[in-house]
Amino acid sequence: MGNLAQNLLDTAARDGDHAAVRMDDAVLTYAELRDAALRVAAFLQELGVAPGDRVGMVLPNVPSFPVLFYGVQLAGAAVVPMNPLLKAREVEYYLRDSGARLVLAADMVAAAATEAAATVGIEAIPVGAVLPTEAMADRPADGAVERADDDLSVILYTSGTTGQPKGAELTHANLRSNARTGGQQLVESTPDDVVMGCLPLFHVFGLTCGLNASVLAGACLTLIPRFDGTKALSVIQRDRVTIFEGVPTMFSAMLHAPDPGSFDVSSLRLCVSGGSAMPVEVLREFEEAFGCTILEGYGLSETSPVASFNQLHAERKPGSIGTPIPGVEMRVVNDDGVDVPRGEVGEIAIRGENVMKGYWGKPEETARSIPDGWFRTGDLARQDDDGYFFIVDRKKEMIIRGGYNVYPREIEEALYEHAAVAEAACIGIPHPELGEEVAAAVALKPGASAEPDELREWVKARVAAYKYPRHVWLVEALPKGPTGKILRRAVEVPQGVGG
């Protein structure tokens, strides 16, 4: 099986004239993508990049990303993808920690990478957005360097809630199997599909389910460098997008775009949501407005990412992350690693062909997170009698109020049911007697109005007395991570609240 990039060579041989990647008017066919990637591989080999070396990549969603990604794979090296919004100090950490040989960066975002590379003492190569000609040799490499299944393909840094980011080591076999089962099989993609590429490709969801799954199926990936609800709707209409993959905030942004009904989105056959829990109310409103099905899945950087999914031909349960995908097992366990009874809350543990090799250079962390061959996710869930999993919350973000557990997600779900609420984040704030008090920051839909007291009473009527947020405040927008996931830990508490 070997090199992940063999998928690109196979698809290009079979269907070279088919559009592989597009961004507005720029289009690369599969033959063009393959030829450019082989020239990147030759360029890297001329620089002395050897199989197993690490190569940093700092690019937004532009056609050069897939060209470079597959070029590095073809050369047998491993990619270290980074968010283009990172500052030089952060890029420097990734380059040092991974021992990267060089870093490739899109010229419009190359300043931080160039500065960081100079500090570390390696080369930074700025490249164009459509074709990375600055990193392409005159002639192509001979093909894909042979790699073993267990060889490193990508190091993905996960933003830990505490401490420095850790590099999840994903192998060729991890990414290959997850593109097949987590990407292609579950959505039944074919060369006729047009997949919306608005999830960042430097993040595992976009990389596997967007790029690698599309290349395997021979589908076309249409890219948006910077997500915007109106732009997404216009691209769906223009390119006749059939599969939209996003995080919940993207679905909200499309719903709340000005005049969303004016776009023709009838080509959409399937939407996939992941990255964080999809509020049931957003799911319902979106499906009603746009007439298409949303299937929710679950996974992490450490699991390549897809672990479970609501499958096309099975019962779909809104609010559930479905059942494990083929080749993957999931359990709900207590702190001792023992299964908890059905219906009770415990931590999700995962075993299978999608689980990472380990954390780069951190054997103790690896042993702690995979103590017995089962990866401990830090996510709390319960399993129903049909075997469907329901995420309750992140273990670290659970609020303990006076000895009672409060799961932020439950409070947010109640807030989303209010007609004026666009986004909500529930957090715990210190309290002298109770340990923590429940609080919520809320962003309203454009043109809507609601008072904090009204929102507090709304939740109070829907949850147990110990759970409702004693403090509610309104914000313009909530802080979000690189994928658009709402970051509870970055929510700022206004002065005078709590304390």
GROMACS .gro file of C-alpha atoms in nm:
model
  499
    1MET     CA    1   0.000   0.000   0.000
    2GLY     CA    2   0.268   0.248   0.109
    3ASN     CA    3   0.268   0.616   0.019
    4LEU     CA    4  -0.053   0.818   0.067
    5ALA     CA    5   0.032   1.012  -0.253
    6GLN     CA    6  -0.020   0.697  -0.461
    7ASN     CA    7  -0.391   0.791  -0.453
    8LEU     CA    8  -0.312   1.106  -0.653
    9LEU     CA    9  -0.102   0.914  -0.907
   10ASP     CA   10  -0.379   0.655  -0.951
   11THR     CA   11  -0.658   0.911  -0.994
   12ALA     CA   12  -0.452   1.120  -1.239
   13ALA     CA   13  -0.375   0.808  -1.447
   14ARG     CA   14  -0.744   0.721  -1.456
   15ASP     CA   15  -0.901   1.065  -1.495
   16GLY     CA   16  -0.630   1.322  -1.571
   17ASP     CA   17  -0.851   1.578  -1.747
   18HIS     CA   18  -1.099   1.601  -1.460
   19ALA     CA   19  -1.089   1.916  -1.242
   20ALA     CA   20  -0.915   1.834  -0.913
   21VAL     CA   21  -0.892   2.170  -0.737
   22ARG     CA   22  -1.038   2.508  -0.808
   23MET     CA   23  -1.040   2.852  -0.648
   24ASP     CA   24  -1.268   3.094  -0.830
   25ASP     CA   25  -1.122   3.107  -1.186
   26ALA     CA   26  -0.807   2.906  -1.112
   27VAL     CA   27  -0.849   2.534  -1.190
   28LEU     CA   28  -0.600   2.245  -1.174
   29THR     CA   29  -0.686   1.914  -1.340
   30TYR     CA   30  -0.571   1.587  -1.183
   31ALA     CA   31  -0.290   1.561  -1.441
   32GLU     CA   32  -0.178   1.917  -1.363
   33LEU     CA   33  -0.194   1.856  -0.988
   34ARG     CA   34   0.012   1.535  -1.025
   35ASP     CA   35   0.272   1.694  -1.254
   36ALA     CA   36   0.316   1.998  -1.028
   37ALA     CA   37   0.341   1.778  -0.716
   38LEU     CA   38   0.605   1.558  -0.881
   39ARG     CA   39   0.807   1.870  -0.964
   40VAL     CA   40   0.780   1.980  -0.597
   41ALA     CA   41   0.908   1.634  -0.495
   42ALA     CA   42   1.204   1.670  -0.734
   43PHE     CA   43   1.276   2.019  -0.597
   44LEU     CA   44   1.282   1.888  -0.239
   45GLN     CA   45   1.506   1.596  -0.337
   46GLU     CA   46   1.749   1.839  -0.503
   47LEU     CA   47   1.760   2.029  -0.170
   48GLY     CA   48   1.856   1.705   0.005
   49VAL     CA   49   1.521   1.643   0.175
   50ALA     CA   50   1.524   1.272   0.259
   51PRO     CA   51   1.241   1.029   0.339
   52GLY     CA   52   1.129   1.083   0.699
   53ASP     CA   53   1.241   1.449   0.707
   54ARG     CA   54   0.982   1.704   0.820
   55VAL     CA   55   0.873   1.998   0.604
   56GLY     CA   56   0.670   2.289   0.746
   57MET     CA   57   0.377   2.429   0.546
   58VAL     CA   58   0.206   2.762   0.613
   59LEU     CA   59  -0.073   2.819   0.360
   60PRO     CA   60  -0.442   2.909   0.357
   61ASN     CA   61  -0.686   2.716   0.134
   62VAL     CA   62  -0.529   2.791  -0.205
   63PRO     CA   63  -0.441   2.550  -0.491
   64SER     CA   64  -0.072   2.553  -0.393
   65PHE     CA   65  -0.162   2.372  -0.070
   66PRO     CA   66  -0.256   2.038  -0.234
   67VAL     CA   67   0.036   2.069  -0.477
   68LEU     CA   68   0.288   2.111  -0.193
   69PHE     CA   69   0.118   1.860   0.037
   70TYR     CA   70   0.134   1.582  -0.221
   71GLY     CA   71   0.480   1.695  -0.335
   72VAL     CA   72   0.617   1.645   0.016
   73GLN     CA   73   0.442   1.305   0.042
   74LEU     CA   74   0.579   1.194  -0.297
   75ALA     CA   75   0.930   1.277  -0.171
   76GLY     CA   76   0.869   1.055   0.133
   77ALA     CA   77   0.891   1.343   0.381
   78ALA     CA   78   0.629   1.435   0.644
   79VAL     CA   79   0.422   1.754   0.638
   80VAL     CA   80   0.392   1.983   0.940
   81PRO     CA   81   0.090   2.199   0.850
   82MET     CA   82   0.042   2.531   1.028
   83ASN     CA   83  -0.230   2.793   1.053
   84PRO     CA   84  -0.132   3.100   0.843
   85LEU     CA   85  -0.256   3.324   1.127
   86LEU     CA   86   0.021   3.206   1.361
   87LYS     CA   87   0.277   3.461   1.477
   88ALA     CA   88   0.653   3.407   1.426
   89ARG     CA   89   0.703   3.291   1.786
   90GLU     CA   90   0.440   3.018   1.740
   91VAL     CA   91   0.575   2.904   1.402
   92GLU     CA   92   0.920   2.887   1.559
   93TYR     CA   93   0.790   2.645   1.824
   94TYR     CA   94   0.647   2.409   1.558
   95LEU     CA   95   0.962   2.421   1.347
   96ARG     CA   96   1.192   2.354   1.644
   97ASP     CA   97   0.976   2.086   1.801
   98SER     CA   98   0.932   1.893   1.475
   99GLY     CA   99   1.293   1.943   1.364
  100ALA     CA  100   1.169   2.068   1.026
  101ARG     CA  101   1.426   2.085   0.743
  102LEU     CA  102   1.259   2.382   0.575
  103VAL     CA  103   0.927   2.566   0.561
  104LEU     CA  104   0.709   2.644   0.258
  105ALA     CA  105   0.474   2.942   0.294
  106ALA     CA  106   0.221   3.122   0.073
  107ASP     CA  107   0.378   3.456  -0.015
  108MET     CA  108   0.083   3.658   0.122
  109VAL     CA  109   0.134   3.508   0.470
  110ALA     CA  110   0.507   3.433   0.458
  111ALA     CA  111   0.637   3.703   0.696
  112ALA     CA  112   0.598   3.505   1.021
  113ALA     CA  113   0.735   3.183   0.867
  114THR     CA  114   1.035   3.365   0.719
  115GLU     CA  115   1.115   3.531   1.051
  116ALA     CA  116   1.074   3.204   1.243
  117ALA     CA  117   1.286   3.006   0.996
  118ALA     CA  118   1.567   3.261   1.025
  119THR     CA  119   1.561   3.227   1.405
  120VAL     CA  120   1.574   2.847   1.382
  121GLY     CA  121   1.838   2.854   1.108
  122ILE     CA  122   1.648   2.681   0.825
  123GLU     CA  123   1.526   2.801   0.487
  124ALA     CA  124   1.180   2.951   0.425
  125ILE     CA  125   1.050   2.944   0.068
  126PRO     CA  126   0.761   3.180  -0.015
  127VAL     CA  127   0.542   3.048  -0.300
  128GLY     CA  128   0.254   3.170  -0.515
  129ALA     CA  129  -0.106   3.089  -0.424
  130VAL     CA  130  -0.211   2.902  -0.737
  131LEU     CA  131   0.110   2.717  -0.829
  132PRO     CA  132   0.415   2.701  -0.602
  133THR     CA  133   0.654   2.755  -0.896
  134GLU     CA  134   0.927   2.875  -0.657
  135ALA     CA  135   0.937   2.520  -0.512
  136MET     CA  136   0.905   2.326  -0.838
  137ALA     CA  137   1.200   2.171  -1.026
  138ASP     CA  138   1.224   2.181  -1.406
  139ARG     CA  139   1.150   1.811  -1.431
  140PRO     CA  140   0.926   1.579  -1.230
  141ALA     CA  141   1.041   1.320  -0.977
  142ASP     CA  142   1.023   0.955  -1.087
  143GLY     CA  143   0.714   0.877  -0.878
  144ALA     CA  144   0.630   0.819  -0.515
  145VAL     CA  145   0.908   0.724  -0.273
  146GLU     CA  146   0.813   0.390  -0.117
  147ARG     CA  147   0.687   0.428   0.241
  148ALA     CA  148   0.581   0.169   0.498
  149ASP     CA  149   0.226   0.187   0.639
  150ASP     CA  150   0.366   0.291   0.976
  151ASP     CA  151   0.589   0.567   0.838
  152LEU     CA  152   0.509   0.925   0.931
  153SER     CA  153   0.295   1.123   0.685
  154VAL     CA  154   0.188   1.429   0.885
  155ILE     CA  155   0.258   1.584   1.226
  156LEU     CA  156  -0.052   1.774   1.333
  157TYR     CA  157  -0.014   2.002   1.632
  158THR     CA  158  -0.313   1.995   1.864
  159SER     CA  159  -0.380   2.307   2.062
  160GLY     CA  160  -0.388   2.165   2.412
  161THR     CA  161  -0.611   2.346   2.660
  162THR     CA  162  -0.305   2.345   2.882
  163GLY     CA  163   0.064   2.358   2.808
  164GLN     CA  164   0.241   2.362   2.473
  165PRO     CA  165   0.082   2.210   2.162
  166LYS     CA  166   0.162   1.841   2.103
  167GLY     CA  167   0.239   1.693   1.762
  168ALA     CA  168   0.011   1.401   1.673
  169GLU     CA  169   0.202   1.159   1.447
  170LEU     CA  170  -0.029   1.039   1.170
  171THR     CA  171   0.101   0.763   0.942
  172HIS     CA  172   0.039   0.688   0.575
  173ALA     CA  173  -0.191   0.401   0.681
  174ASN     CA  174  -0.382   0.627   0.926
  175LEU     CA  175  -0.457   0.888   0.661
  176ARG     CA  176  -0.517   0.642   0.379
  177SER     CA  177  -0.772   0.436   0.572
  178ASN     CA  178  -0.948   0.745   0.707
  179ALA     CA  179  -0.977   0.907   0.362
  180ARG     CA  180  -1.134   0.583   0.243
  181THR     CA  181  -1.376   0.504   0.527
  182GLY     CA  182  -1.411   0.841   0.698
  183GLY     CA  183  -1.425   1.036   0.375
  184GLN     CA  184  -1.515   0.849   0.061
  185GLN     CA  185  -1.724   0.550   0.172
  186LEU     CA  186  -1.942   0.730   0.426
  187VAL     CA  187  -2.048   1.006   0.186
  188GLU     CA  188  -2.031   0.776  -0.120
  189SER     CA  189  -1.833   1.033  -0.317
  190THR     CA  190  -1.768   0.984  -0.690
  191PRO     CA  191  -1.584   1.181  -0.963
  192ASP     CA  192  -1.914   1.366  -1.022
  193ASP     CA  193  -1.903   1.527  -0.679
  194VAL     CA  194  -1.795   1.883  -0.611
  195VAL     CA  195  -1.678   1.916  -0.251
  196MET     CA  196  -1.675   2.251  -0.073
  197GLY     CA  197  -1.327   2.317   0.064
  198CYS     CA  198  -1.384   2.582   0.326
  199LEU     CA  199  -1.252   2.378   0.617
  200PRO     CA  200  -0.885   2.467   0.664
  201LEU     CA  201  -0.662   2.212   0.490
  202PHE     CA  202  -0.398   2.265   0.761
  203HIS     CA  203  -0.650   2.107   1.001
  204VAL     CA  204  -0.722   1.734   1.001
  205PHE     CA  205  -1.096   1.752   0.915
  206GLY     CA  206  -1.033   1.950   0.594
  207LEU     CA  207  -0.718   1.756   0.510
  208THR     CA  208  -0.875   1.408   0.533
  209CYS     CA  209  -1.243   1.458   0.447
  210GLY     CA  210  -1.188   1.747   0.207
  211LEU     CA  211  -0.857   1.695   0.026
  212ASN     CA  212  -0.751   1.331   0.067
  213ALA     CA  213  -1.103   1.187   0.029
  214SER     CA  214  -1.170   1.399  -0.282
  215VAL     CA  215  -0.841   1.291  -0.443
  216LEU     CA  216  -0.918   0.926  -0.367
  217ALA     CA  217  -1.267   0.957  -0.523
  218GLY     CA  218  -1.153   1.177  -0.813
  219ALA     CA  219  -1.396   1.451  -0.706
  220CYS     CA  220  -1.337   1.826  -0.746
  221LEU     CA  221  -1.248   2.031  -0.437
  222THR     CA  222  -1.348   2.397  -0.463
  223LEU     CA  223  -1.156   2.620  -0.221
  224ILE     CA  224  -1.243   2.932  -0.024
  225PRO     CA  225  -0.931   3.086   0.137
  226ARG     CA  226  -1.134   3.274   0.400
  227PHE     CA  227  -1.477   3.157   0.509
  228ASP     CA  228  -1.774   3.388   0.475
  229GLY     CA  229  -2.139   3.272   0.473
  230THR     CA  230  -2.241   3.469   0.164
  231LYS     CA  231  -1.930   3.369  -0.030
  232ALA     CA  232  -1.994   3.001   0.055
  233LEU     CA  233  -2.352   3.023  -0.074
  234SER     CA  234  -2.238   3.191  -0.396
  235VAL     CA  235  -1.972   2.922  -0.457
  236ILE     CA  236  -2.228   2.644  -0.396
  237GLN     CA  237  -2.447   2.806  -0.661
  238ARG     CA  238  -2.162   2.878  -0.907
  239ASP     CA  239  -1.983   2.541  -0.890
  240ARG     CA  240  -2.291   2.324  -0.826
  241VAL     CA  241  -2.140   2.196  -0.501
  242THR     CA  242  -2.280   1.855  -0.400
  243ILE     CA  243  -2.106   1.798  -0.063
  244PHE     CA  244  -2.059   2.069   0.199
  245GLU     CA  245  -1.836   1.993   0.497
  246GLY     CA  246  -1.814   2.239   0.782
  247VAL     CA  247  -1.808   2.313   1.151
  248PRO     CA  248  -2.133   2.427   1.318
  249THR     CA  249  -2.044   2.799   1.308
  250MET     CA  250  -2.018   2.776   0.926
  251PHE     CA  251  -2.372   2.641   0.903
  252SER     CA  252  -2.487   2.925   1.131
  253ALA     CA  253  -2.305   3.183   0.917
  254MET     CA  254  -2.479   3.058   0.601
  255LEU     CA  255  -2.818   3.058   0.776
  256HIS     CA  256  -2.770   3.415   0.897
  257ALA     CA  257  -2.621   3.554   0.575
  258PRO     CA  258  -2.828   3.837   0.423
  259ASP     CA  259  -3.104   3.685   0.206
  260PRO     CA  260  -2.980   3.323   0.204
  261GLY     CA  261  -3.289   3.218   0.007
  262SER     CA  262  -3.171   3.407  -0.302
  263PHE     CA  263  -2.901   3.146  -0.377
  264ASP     CA  264  -2.966   2.827  -0.572
  265VAL     CA  265  -2.826   2.550  -0.351
  266SER     CA  266  -3.033   2.270  -0.504
  267SER     CA  267  -2.714   2.086  -0.612
  268LEU     CA  268  -2.630   2.004  -0.246
  269ARG     CA  269  -2.695   1.638  -0.172
  270LEU     CA  270  -2.520   1.609   0.162
  271CYS     CA  271  -2.373   1.819   0.440
  272VAL     CA  272  -2.125   1.688   0.695
  273SER     CA  273  -2.066   1.855   1.029
  274GLY     CA  274  -1.781   1.793   1.272
  275GLY     CA  275  -1.520   1.978   1.478
  276SER     CA  276  -1.759   2.052   1.764
  277ALA     CA  277  -2.114   1.961   1.864
  278MET     CA  278  -2.383   2.078   1.621
  279PRO     CA  279  -2.664   2.252   1.815
  280VAL     CA  280  -2.982   2.058   1.731
  281GLU     CA  281  -3.168   2.384   1.661
  282VAL     CA  282  -2.909   2.497   1.403
  283LEU     CA  283  -2.931   2.155   1.234
  284ARG     CA  284  -3.311   2.178   1.215
  285GLU     CA  285  -3.316   2.535   1.082
  286PHE     CA  286  -3.044   2.468   0.823
  287GLU     CA  287  -3.209   2.155   0.685
  288GLU     CA  288  -3.541   2.340   0.662
  289ALA     CA  289  -3.390   2.646   0.491
  290PHE     CA  290  -3.168   2.464   0.241
  291GLY     CA  291  -3.348   2.133   0.192
  292CYS     CA  292  -3.055   1.900   0.253
  293THR     CA  293  -2.944   1.644   0.512
  294ILE     CA  294  -2.670   1.715   0.766
  295LEU     CA  295  -2.482   1.411   0.896
  296GLU     CA  296  -2.280   1.471   1.211
  297GLY     CA  297  -1.954   1.293   1.280
  298TYR     CA  298  -1.685   1.297   1.545
  299GLY     CA  299  -1.311   1.271   1.562
  300LEU     CA  300  -0.986   1.432   1.673
  301SER     CA  301  -0.646   1.519   1.530
  302GLU     CA  302  -0.519   1.205   1.704
  303THR     CA  303  -0.771   0.987   1.515
  304SER     CA  304  -0.701   1.111   1.160
  305PRO     CA  305  -0.983   1.242   1.240
  306VAL     CA  306  -1.305   1.045   1.179
  307ALA     CA  307  -1.399   0.796   1.453
  308SER     CA  308  -1.779   0.788   1.435
  309PHE     CA  309  -2.047   0.908   1.198
  310ASN     CA  310  -2.421   0.914   1.137
  311GLN     CA  311  -2.427   0.689   0.833
  312LEU     CA  312  -2.621   0.756   0.513
  313HIS     CA  313  -2.835   0.443   0.514
  314ALA     CA  314  -2.890   0.405   0.889
  315GLU     CA  315  -3.117   0.589   1.129
  316ARG     CA  316  -2.990   0.938   1.198
  317LYS     CA  317  -3.026   1.070   1.551
  318PRO     CA  318  -2.998   1.451   1.577
  319GLY     CA  319  -2.758   1.544   1.855
  320SER     CA  320  -2.570   1.215   1.816
  321ILE     CA  321  -2.225   1.157   1.667
  322GLY     CA  322  -2.348   0.823   1.533
  323THR     CA  323  -2.166   0.492   1.550
  324PRO     CA  324  -1.799   0.396   1.497
  325ILE     CA  325  -1.684   0.382   1.134
  326PRO     CA  326  -1.545   0.054   0.987
  327GLY     CA  327  -1.204  -0.034   1.129
  328VAL     CA  328  -1.266   0.165   1.449
  329GLU     CA  329  -1.391   0.066   1.795
  330MET     CA  330  -1.526   0.304   2.059
  331ARG     CA  331  -1.606   0.257   2.429
  332VAL     CA  332  -1.731   0.476   2.713
  333VAL     CA  333  -1.509   0.421   3.017
  334ASN     CA  334  -1.453   0.547   3.372
  335ASP     CA  335  -1.121   0.680   3.505
  336ASP     CA  336  -0.996   0.321   3.553
  337GLY     CA  337  -1.065   0.229   3.191
  338VAL     CA  338  -1.367   0.012   3.279
  339ASP     CA  339  -1.680   0.035   3.062
  340VAL     CA  340  -1.964   0.230   3.223
  341PRO     CA  341  -2.325   0.103   3.190
  342ARG     CA  342  -2.521   0.212   2.880
  343GLY     CA  343  -2.676   0.553   2.927
  344GLU     CA  344  -2.419   0.665   3.183
  345VAL     CA  345  -2.155   0.931   3.116
  346GLY     CA  346  -1.790   0.835   3.075
  347GLU     CA  347  -1.487   0.917   2.861
  348ILE     CA  348  -1.468   0.805   2.499
  349ALA     CA  349  -1.182   0.561   2.431
  350ILE     CA  350  -1.091   0.470   2.072
  351ARG     CA  351  -0.894   0.189   1.913
  352GLY     CA  352  -0.839   0.122   1.543
  353GLU     CA  353  -0.655   0.194   1.221
  354ASN     CA  354  -0.720   0.567   1.259
  355VAL     CA  355  -0.537   0.614   1.591
  356MET     CA  356  -0.208   0.805   1.575
  357LYS     CA  357   0.133   0.649   1.629
  358GLY     CA  358   0.189   0.880   1.927
  359TYR     CA  359   0.286   1.235   2.018
  360TRP     CA  360   0.608   1.347   1.849
  361GLY     CA  361   0.898   1.329   2.094
  362LYS     CA  362   0.669   1.285   2.396
  363PRO     CA  363   0.669   0.919   2.505
  364GLU     CA  364   0.523   0.995   2.850
  365GLU     CA  365   0.229   1.188   2.699
  366THR     CA  366   0.176   0.905   2.450
  367ALA     CA  367   0.173   0.643   2.728
  368ARG     CA  368  -0.071   0.855   2.929
  369SER     CA  369  -0.314   0.903   2.640
  370ILE     CA  370  -0.293   0.545   2.505
  371PRO     CA  371  -0.233   0.345   2.827
  372ASP     CA  372  -0.365   0.011   2.700
  373GLY     CA  373  -0.399   0.046   2.323
  374TRP     CA  374  -0.714   0.256   2.367
  375PHE     CA  375  -0.675   0.631   2.303
  376ARG     CA  376  -0.836   0.841   2.579
  377THR     CA  377  -1.002   1.137   2.409
  378GLY     CA  378  -1.087   1.363   2.703
  379ASP     CA  379  -1.444   1.380   2.564
  380LEU     CA  380  -1.737   1.280   2.783
  381ALA     CA  381  -2.024   1.090   2.624
  382ARG     CA  382  -2.298   0.837   2.678
  383GLN     CA  383  -2.410   0.551   2.455
  384ASP     CA  384  -2.776   0.464   2.397
  385ASP     CA  385  -2.926   0.117   2.361
  386ASP     CA  386  -2.880   0.124   1.982
  387GLY     CA  387  -2.506   0.188   2.020
  388TYR     CA  388  -2.522   0.556   1.917
  389PHE     CA  389  -2.285   0.793   2.097
  390PHE     CA  390  -2.388   1.134   2.233
  391ILE     CA  391  -2.115   1.380   2.329
  392VAL     CA  392  -2.184   1.540   2.663
  393ASP     CA  393  -1.878   1.765   2.683
  394ARG     CA  394  -1.503   1.802   2.704
  395LYS     CA  395  -1.379   1.653   3.030
  396LYS     CA  396  -1.170   1.965   3.094
  397GLU     CA  397  -1.458   2.206   3.027
  398MET     CA  398  -1.713   2.047   3.258
  399ILE     CA  399  -1.828   2.291   3.527
  400ILE     CA  400  -1.853   2.164   3.884
  401ARG     CA  401  -2.100   2.384   4.070
  402GLY     CA  402  -2.135   2.302   4.437
  403GLY     CA  403  -2.041   1.941   4.371
  404TYR     CA  404  -2.283   1.903   4.079
  405ASN     CA  405  -2.159   1.847   3.723
  406VAL     CA  406  -2.286   2.099   3.468
  407TYR     CA  407  -2.211   2.029   3.100
  408PRO     CA  408  -2.174   2.355   2.903
  409ARG     CA  409  -2.317   2.196   2.590
  410GLU     CA  410  -2.657   2.133   2.754
  411ILE     CA  411  -2.686   2.500   2.855
  412GLU     CA  412  -2.580   2.615   2.507
  413GLU     CA  413  -2.841   2.387   2.346
  414ALA     CA  414  -3.111   2.555   2.557
  415LEU     CA  415  -2.986   2.902   2.456
  416TYR     CA  416  -2.983   2.808   2.085
  417GLU     CA  417  -3.356   2.729   2.112
  418HIS     CA  418  -3.419   3.101   2.175
  419ALA     CA  419  -3.514   3.269   1.846
  420ALA     CA  420  -3.272   3.562   1.892
  421VAL     CA  421  -2.956   3.360   1.970
  422ALA     CA  422  -2.691   3.308   1.698
  423GLU     CA  423  -2.400   3.180   1.911
  424ALA     CA  424  -2.357   3.086   2.275
  425ALA     CA  425  -2.070   2.979   2.499
  426CYS     CA  426  -2.123   2.853   2.854
  427ILE     CA  427  -1.830   2.870   3.095
  428GLY     CA  428  -1.757   2.830   3.464
  429ILE     CA  429  -1.636   3.130   3.664
  430PRO     CA  430  -1.482   3.110   4.012
  431HIS     CA  431  -1.723   3.130   4.304
  432PRO     CA  432  -1.617   3.152   4.672
  433GLU     CA  433  -1.872   2.899   4.807
  434LEU     CA  434  -1.971   2.686   4.511
  435GLY     CA  435  -1.627   2.652   4.353
  436GLU     CA  436  -1.766   2.748   4.013
  437GLU     CA  437  -2.071   2.937   3.896
  438VAL     CA  438  -2.238   2.889   3.556
  439ALA     CA  439  -2.211   3.182   3.312
  440ALA     CA  440  -2.287   3.237   2.943
  441ALA     CA  441  -2.177   3.477   2.670
  442VAL     CA  442  -2.427   3.517   2.386
  443ALA     CA  443  -2.412   3.671   2.037
  444LEU     CA  444  -2.750   3.757   1.885
  445LYS     CA  445  -2.869   3.709   1.525
  446PRO     CA  446  -2.842   4.022   1.305
  447GLY     CA  447  -3.135   4.252   1.379
  448ALA     CA  448  -3.258   4.043   1.673
  449SER     CA  449  -3.283   4.166   2.031
  450ALA     CA  450  -3.298   4.000   2.372
  451GLU     CA  451  -3.207   4.107   2.724
  452PRO     CA  452  -2.963   3.902   2.937
  453ASP     CA  453  -3.233   3.859   3.207
  454GLU     CA  454  -3.475   3.722   2.949
  455LEU     CA  455  -3.214   3.470   2.826
  456ARG     CA  456  -3.134   3.364   3.181
  457GLU     CA  457  -3.503   3.302   3.255
  458TRP     CA  458  -3.537   3.115   2.923
  459VAL     CA  459  -3.269   2.864   3.027
  460LYS     CA  460  -3.395   2.849   3.386
  461ALA     CA  461  -3.730   2.725   3.256
  462ARG     CA  462  -3.557   2.444   3.067
  463VAL     CA  463  -3.290   2.297   3.296
  464ALA     CA  464  -3.245   2.196   3.660
  465ALA     CA  465  -3.213   2.485   3.904
  466TYR     CA  466  -2.844   2.420   3.977
  467LYS     CA  467  -2.756   2.438   3.605
  468TYR     CA  468  -2.893   2.761   3.463
  469PRO     CA  469  -2.643   3.047   3.409
  470ARG     CA  470  -2.658   3.304   3.691
  471HIS     CA  471  -2.457   3.543   3.472
  472VAL     CA  472  -2.543   3.613   3.106
  473TRP     CA  473  -2.393   3.888   2.891
  474LEU     CA  474  -2.415   3.986   2.524
  475VAL     CA  475  -2.116   4.007   2.289
  476GLU     CA  476  -2.074   4.107   1.924
  477ALA     CA  477  -1.911   3.771   1.841
  478LEU     CA  478  -1.755   3.481   2.028
  479PRO     CA  479  -1.383   3.390   2.006
  480LYS     CA  480  -1.314   3.112   1.756
  481GLY     CA  481  -1.025   2.879   1.674
  482PRO     CA  482  -0.872   2.824   1.330
  483THR     CA  483  -1.157   2.600   1.213
  484GLY     CA  484  -1.432   2.833   1.334
  485LYS     CA  485  -1.494   2.630   1.649
  486ILE     CA  486  -1.612   2.846   1.941
  487LEU     CA  487  -1.338   2.860   2.207
  488ARG     CA  488  -1.498   2.858   2.550
  489ARG     CA  489  -1.163   2.903   2.720
  490ALA     CA  490  -1.104   3.234   2.537
  491VAL     CA  491  -1.435   3.393   2.638
  492GLU     CA  492  -1.370   3.712   2.834
  493VAL     CA  493  -1.574   3.773   3.147
  494PRO     CA  494  -1.689   4.136   3.178
  495GLN     CA  495  -1.579   4.331   3.484
  496GLY     CA  496  -1.818   4.308   3.773
  497VAL     CA  497  -1.942   3.962   3.676
  498GLY     CA  498  -1.885   3.696   3.942
  499GLY     CA  499  -1.595   3.748   4.179
   0.00000   0.00000   0.00000
